mmCIF file of C-alpha atoms in Angstrom:
data_model
loop_
_atom_site.group_PDB
_atom_site.id
_atom_site.type_symbol
_atom_site.label_atom_id
_atom_site.label_comp_id
_atom_site.label_asym_id
_atom_site.label_seq_id
_atom_site.Cartn_x
_atom_site.Cartn_y
_atom_site.Cartn_z
ATOM 1 C CA MET A 616 -80.674 -63.913 34.147
ATOM 2 C CA GLY A 617 -81.206 -61.253 36.933
ATOM 3 C CA ARG A 618 -83.073 -58.166 36.562
ATOM 4 C CA GLY A 619 -80.689 -56.872 33.751
ATOM 5 C CA GLY A 620 -82.345 -59.013 31.023
ATOM 6 C CA SER A 621 -81.388 -61.644 28.496
ATOM 7 C CA PRO A 622 -77.911 -61.895 26.753
ATOM 8 C CA THR A 623 -77.322 -59.471 23.961
ATOM 9 C CA ARG A 624 -74.638 -58.825 21.279
ATOM 10 C CA GLY A 625 -73.674 -55.726 23.154
ATOM 11 C CA TRP A 626 -72.862 -52.037 22.210
ATOM 12 C CA TRP A 627 -70.557 -53.193 19.306
ATOM 13 C CA GLU A 628 -73.089 -55.791 17.659
ATOM 14 C CA VAL A 629 -70.558 -58.513 17.886
ATOM 15 C CA ARG A 630 -70.990 -61.601 15.730
ATOM 16 C CA GLY A 631 -69.515 -64.026 18.172
ATOM 17 C CA GLY A 632 -72.527 -64.922 20.295
ATOM 18 C CA ARG A 633 -74.842 -63.368 22.738
ATOM 19 C CA ARG A 634 -73.415 -62.591 26.300
ATOM 20 C CA GLN A 635 -74.239 -60.618 29.455
ATOM 21 C CA PHE A 636 -72.131 -57.708 28.420
ATOM 22 C CA VAL A 637 -71.284 -55.330 31.587
ATOM 23 C CA HIS A 638 -71.984 -52.047 29.343
ATOM 24 C CA SER A 639 -75.591 -53.230 28.450
ATOM 25 C CA LYS A 640 -76.331 -54.185 32.142
ATOM 26 C CA VAL A 641 -74.886 -50.669 33.130
ATOM 27 C CA MET A 642 -77.135 -49.061 30.559
ATOM 28 C CA VAL A 643 -80.138 -50.926 32.159
ATOM 29 C CA TRP A 644 -79.169 -49.332 35.458
ATOM 30 C CA VAL A 645 -79.079 -46.095 33.735
ATOM 31 C CA ALA A 646 -82.608 -46.477 32.512
ATOM 32 C CA ALA A 647 -84.045 -47.368 35.747
ATOM 33 C CA ASP A 648 -81.984 -44.690 37.696
ATOM 34 C CA ARG A 649 -83.225 -41.822 35.377
ATOM 35 C CA ALA A 650 -86.676 -42.906 35.713
ATOM 36 C CA VAL A 651 -86.349 -42.980 39.522
ATOM 37 C CA ARG A 652 -84.879 -39.443 39.273
ATOM 38 C CA ALA A 653 -87.438 -37.970 37.000
ATOM 39 C CA ALA A 654 -90.120 -39.502 39.094
ATOM 40 C CA GLU A 655 -88.660 -37.891 42.321
ATOM 41 C CA GLU A 656 -88.077 -34.673 40.755
ATOM 42 C CA HIS A 657 -91.497 -34.416 39.172
ATOM 43 C CA PRO A 658 -94.209 -35.907 41.387
ATOM 44 C CA GLU A 659 -96.880 -35.559 38.817
ATOM 45 C CA LEU A 660 -95.161 -38.319 36.841
ATOM 46 C CA GLN A 661 -96.682 -41.638 37.397
ATOM 47 C CA GLY A 662 -95.050 -45.146 37.406
ATOM 48 C CA ASP A 663 -93.660 -48.235 39.220
ATOM 49 C CA ILE A 664 -91.250 -45.918 41.244
ATOM 50 C CA ASP A 665 -90.452 -48.697 43.809
ATOM 51 C CA GLY A 666 -90.183 -51.320 40.961
ATOM 52 C CA TRP A 667 -87.591 -49.034 39.141
ATOM 53 C CA ARG A 668 -85.802 -48.367 42.379
ATOM 54 C CA LYS A 669 -85.599 -52.152 43.077
ATOM 55 C CA MET A 670 -84.591 -52.930 39.594
ATOM 56 C CA ARG A 671 -81.764 -50.253 39.613
ATOM 57 C CA ASP A 672 -80.485 -51.596 42.907
ATOM 58 C CA GLU A 673 -80.526 -55.265 41.718
ATOM 59 C CA VAL A 674 -78.748 -54.634 38.472
ATOM 60 C CA HIS A 675 -76.047 -52.539 40.367
ATOM 61 C CA ARG A 676 -75.482 -55.379 42.833
ATOM 62 C CA GLU A 677 -75.378 -57.897 39.949
ATOM 63 C CA VAL A 678 -72.926 -55.956 37.640
ATOM 64 C CA CYS A 679 -70.584 -55.453 40.620
ATOM 65 C CA GLU A 680 -70.696 -58.957 41.609
ATOM 66 C CA LYS A 681 -70.562 -60.770 38.016
ATOM 67 C CA GLY A 682 -69.041 -58.215 36.106
ATOM 68 C CA PHE A 683 -65.985 -57.359 38.188
ATOM 69 C CA ASP A 684 -62.669 -59.146 38.393
ATOM 70 C CA ALA A 685 -61.437 -58.618 41.888
ATOM 71 C CA GLU A 686 -58.094 -59.938 41.258
ATOM 72 C CA ARG A 687 -57.295 -57.680 38.630
ATOM 73 C CA ASN A 688 -59.501 -54.739 40.146
ATOM 74 C CA THR A 689 -61.374 -54.305 36.925
ATOM 75 C CA PHE A 690 -64.776 -54.600 35.369
ATOM 76 C CA THR A 691 -64.896 -57.024 32.496
ATOM 77 C CA GLN A 692 -66.315 -57.117 28.889
ATOM 78 C CA SER A 693 -69.117 -59.636 30.091
ATOM 79 C CA TYR A 694 -70.076 -61.727 32.992
ATOM 80 C CA GLY A 695 -67.386 -64.384 33.610
ATOM 81 C CA SER A 696 -64.991 -62.960 31.050
ATOM 82 C CA SER A 697 -61.442 -62.027 31.259
ATOM 83 C CA GLU A 698 -61.681 -59.568 28.295
ATOM 84 C CA LEU A 699 -62.019 -55.839 28.580
ATOM 85 C CA ASP A 700 -63.936 -53.549 26.590
ATOM 86 C CA ALA A 701 -63.349 -49.709 25.966
ATOM 87 C CA SER A 702 -67.150 -49.105 26.826
ATOM 88 C CA LEU A 703 -66.463 -49.630 30.493
ATOM 89 C CA LEU A 704 -64.871 -46.239 30.557
ATOM 90 C CA LEU A 705 -68.332 -44.863 30.418
ATOM 91 C CA ILE A 706 -69.088 -46.165 33.824
ATOM 92 C CA PRO A 707 -68.061 -42.982 35.789
ATOM 93 C CA ARG A 708 -69.600 -40.589 33.343
ATOM 94 C CA VAL A 709 -73.127 -42.112 33.616
ATOM 95 C CA GLY A 710 -72.865 -42.206 37.351
ATOM 96 C CA PHE A 711 -72.772 -45.833 37.834
ATOM 97 C CA LEU A 712 -69.840 -45.491 40.217
ATOM 98 C CA PRO A 713 -68.113 -42.142 41.249
ATOM 99 C CA PRO A 714 -64.584 -41.283 39.382
ATOM 100 C CA ASP A 715 -62.560 -41.819 42.776
ATOM 101 C CA ASP A 716 -63.961 -45.464 43.305
ATOM 102 C CA PRO A 717 -60.837 -47.809 43.096
ATOM 103 C CA ARG A 718 -62.753 -50.053 40.873
ATOM 104 C CA VAL A 719 -63.320 -47.284 38.308
ATOM 105 C CA ILE A 720 -59.464 -46.360 38.723
ATOM 106 C CA GLY A 721 -58.369 -49.762 38.089
ATOM 107 C CA THR A 722 -60.656 -50.305 35.130
ATOM 108 C CA VAL A 723 -59.286 -47.292 33.563
ATOM 109 C CA ASP A 724 -55.692 -48.387 34.299
ATOM 110 C CA ALA A 725 -56.402 -51.998 32.935
ATOM 111 C CA ILE A 726 -58.167 -50.933 29.687
ATOM 112 C CA ARG A 727 -55.302 -48.144 29.170
ATOM 113 C CA GLU A 728 -52.620 -51.045 29.521
ATOM 114 C CA GLU A 729 -54.431 -53.952 27.691
ATOM 115 C CA LEU A 730 -56.364 -52.083 24.798
ATOM 116 C CA ASP A 731 -53.586 -49.659 23.852
ATOM 117 C CA HIS A 732 -52.428 -49.712 20.117
ATOM 118 C CA GLY A 733 -49.735 -47.173 19.376
ATOM 119 C CA GLY A 734 -50.901 -44.734 22.066
ATOM 120 C CA PHE A 735 -54.577 -45.028 21.227
ATOM 121 C CA LEU A 736 -57.303 -47.523 21.915
ATOM 122 C CA ARG A 737 -59.080 -50.643 20.475
ATOM 123 C CA ARG A 738 -62.692 -51.275 21.100
ATOM 124 C CA TYR A 739 -61.695 -54.557 22.708
ATOM 125 C CA SER A 740 -58.977 -57.474 22.070
ATOM 126 C CA THR A 741 -58.924 -58.829 18.415
ATOM 127 C CA ASP A 742 -56.510 -61.519 18.940
ATOM 128 C CA GLY A 743 -58.740 -64.144 17.491
ATOM 129 C CA THR A 744 -59.839 -65.569 20.701
ATOM 130 C CA THR A 745 -62.480 -63.103 21.737
ATOM 131 C CA VAL A 746 -66.319 -62.428 21.276
ATOM 132 C CA ASP A 747 -65.848 -60.538 18.056
ATOM 133 C CA GLY A 748 -66.457 -63.286 15.771
ATOM 134 C CA LEU A 749 -64.842 -61.949 12.778
ATOM 135 C CA PRO A 750 -61.270 -62.778 11.358
ATOM 136 C CA GLY A 751 -58.382 -60.261 10.988
ATOM 137 C CA ASP A 752 -57.543 -57.199 12.847
ATOM 138 C CA GLU A 753 -58.755 -53.630 12.984
ATOM 139 C CA GLY A 754 -57.480 -50.166 13.859
ATOM 140 C CA THR A 755 -57.965 -48.090 16.972
ATOM 141 C CA PHE A 756 -61.612 -46.769 17.564
ATOM 142 C CA LEU A 757 -61.180 -43.134 17.872
ATOM 143 C CA VAL A 758 -64.403 -42.315 20.060
ATOM 144 C CA CYS A 759 -62.700 -45.018 22.627
ATOM 145 C CA SER A 760 -59.737 -42.834 22.952
ATOM 146 C CA PHE A 761 -61.813 -39.777 23.559
ATOM 147 C CA TRP A 762 -63.595 -41.833 26.298
ATOM 148 C CA LEU A 763 -60.098 -42.581 27.780
ATOM 149 C CA ALA A 764 -59.339 -38.925 27.812
ATOM 150 C CA ASP A 765 -62.670 -38.102 29.611
ATOM 151 C CA ALA A 766 -61.972 -41.039 32.075
ATOM 152 C CA LEU A 767 -58.429 -39.683 32.801
ATOM 153 C CA HIS A 768 -59.715 -36.343 33.506
ATOM 154 C CA MET A 769 -62.507 -37.483 35.713
ATOM 155 C CA THR A 770 -59.935 -39.500 37.667
ATOM 156 C CA GLY A 771 -57.834 -36.655 38.336
ATOM 157 C CA ARG A 772 -55.132 -37.117 35.503
ATOM 158 C CA THR A 773 -56.118 -33.949 33.514
ATOM 159 C CA LYS A 774 -52.543 -33.378 32.104
ATOM 160 C CA GLU A 775 -52.605 -36.689 30.604
ATOM 161 C CA ALA A 776 -56.191 -36.463 29.276
ATOM 162 C CA ARG A 777 -55.207 -33.176 27.576
ATOM 163 C CA GLU A 778 -52.030 -34.766 25.869
ATOM 164 C CA LEU A 779 -54.236 -37.490 24.517
ATOM 165 C CA PHE A 780 -56.816 -34.997 23.439
ATOM 166 C CA GLU A 781 -54.165 -33.014 21.553
ATOM 167 C CA ARG A 782 -53.011 -36.216 19.788
ATOM 168 C CA LEU A 783 -56.272 -37.068 18.673
ATOM 169 C CA VAL A 784 -57.101 -33.662 17.365
ATOM 170 C CA GLY A 785 -53.875 -34.002 15.313
ATOM 171 C CA LEU A 786 -55.322 -36.986 13.503
ATOM 172 C CA ALA A 787 -57.806 -34.858 11.721
ATOM 173 C CA ASN A 788 -57.327 -34.236 8.172
ATOM 174 C CA ASP A 789 -56.792 -30.874 6.375
ATOM 175 C CA VAL A 790 -60.432 -29.854 6.949
ATOM 176 C CA GLY A 791 -60.700 -31.069 10.537
ATOM 177 C CA LEU A 792 -62.677 -34.283 9.850
ATOM 178 C CA LEU A 793 -62.192 -37.642 11.563
ATOM 179 C CA SER A 794 -62.913 -41.186 10.459
ATOM 180 C CA GLU A 795 -64.114 -44.086 12.625
ATOM 181 C CA GLU A 796 -60.681 -45.901 12.941
ATOM 182 C CA TYR A 797 -57.205 -44.920 12.938
ATOM 183 C CA ASP A 798 -54.175 -47.242 12.020
ATOM 184 C CA PRO A 799 -51.161 -46.277 14.240
ATOM 185 C CA ALA A 800 -48.715 -48.523 12.053
ATOM 186 C CA HIS A 801 -49.616 -46.948 8.787
ATOM 187 C CA GLU A 802 -50.472 -43.585 10.092
ATOM 188 C CA CYS A 803 -53.905 -43.400 8.326
ATOM 189 C CA GLN A 804 -57.529 -43.087 9.050
ATOM 190 C CA LEU A 805 -59.752 -46.034 8.464
ATOM 191 C CA GLY A 806 -63.349 -46.957 8.350
ATOM 192 C CA ASN A 807 -66.509 -44.903 8.045
ATOM 193 C CA PHE A 808 -65.628 -41.354 6.893
ATOM 194 C CA PRO A 809 -66.557 -38.882 8.383
ATOM 195 C CA GLN A 810 -67.767 -40.511 11.399
ATOM 196 C CA ALA A 811 -70.168 -38.556 13.545
ATOM 197 C CA PHE A 812 -69.277 -40.926 16.456
ATOM 198 C CA SER A 813 -65.662 -39.658 16.548
ATOM 199 C CA HIS A 814 -66.826 -35.975 16.350
ATOM 200 C CA ILE A 815 -69.143 -36.420 19.066
ATOM 201 C CA GLY A 816 -66.445 -37.835 21.265
ATOM 202 C CA LEU A 817 -64.092 -34.773 20.354
ATOM 203 C CA VAL A 818 -66.677 -32.216 21.408
ATOM 204 C CA ASN A 819 -67.711 -33.941 24.526
ATOM 205 C CA THR A 820 -64.192 -34.198 25.549
ATOM 206 C CA ALA A 821 -63.187 -30.479 24.544
ATOM 207 C CA LEU A 822 -66.074 -29.564 26.758
ATOM 208 C CA ALA A 823 -64.851 -31.568 29.567
ATOM 209 C CA LEU A 824 -61.524 -30.409 29.210
ATOM 210 C CA PHE A 825 -61.784 -26.732 28.319
ATOM 211 C CA GLY A 826 -65.420 -25.717 29.053
ATOM 212 C CA ASP A 827 -64.661 -24.089 32.090
ATOM 213 C CA GLU A 828 -62.085 -21.921 30.467
ATOM 214 C CA GLU A 829 -64.384 -20.806 27.540
ATOM 215 C CA ALA A 830 -67.264 -20.154 30.034
ATOM 216 C CA GLY A 831 -64.838 -17.798 31.990
#
């Protein structure tokens, strides 16, 4: 299975079977990368730095080879899959690839197109043929749209990122709270309420888009 480990149920804990989810592999890379950085910056820390560095490089190479669809210019939900996943928007944020890498830009554009529902993002496709393993449909997952705003900003499309952010903020109720999901068709919030995940996304995106202005 490579240095990335065994198949998992992924970020979303899907019920349709274990897979080699790309986001999970990227987070393995993050763990190894941060361990190497910490050891390099703090020589007093002890550990298998060479082993961590080797793992980091092997996982990075494996993800780029097995988790990327060159024909569509996008990373995919899992190795060998044609599906997309909004968690792939985190690739530039964690430093796996720089924001100006064509593979990052292609992934952002593909997710924006294929997972869009009423101007916001689903976590992944829910057309009944995917890894979800559950019947029925679901609303858009609000934190995913905040991730999209972040990714748009990082790839130089700040105006579009701010427009999306304003639409997301406008979904909050009369006391400024957000739920887990939003149904664009019925214009109502769905799922767990209030949802910390959504508010963390809001705060992070606000800091990314407007933090420098506040500091000034």
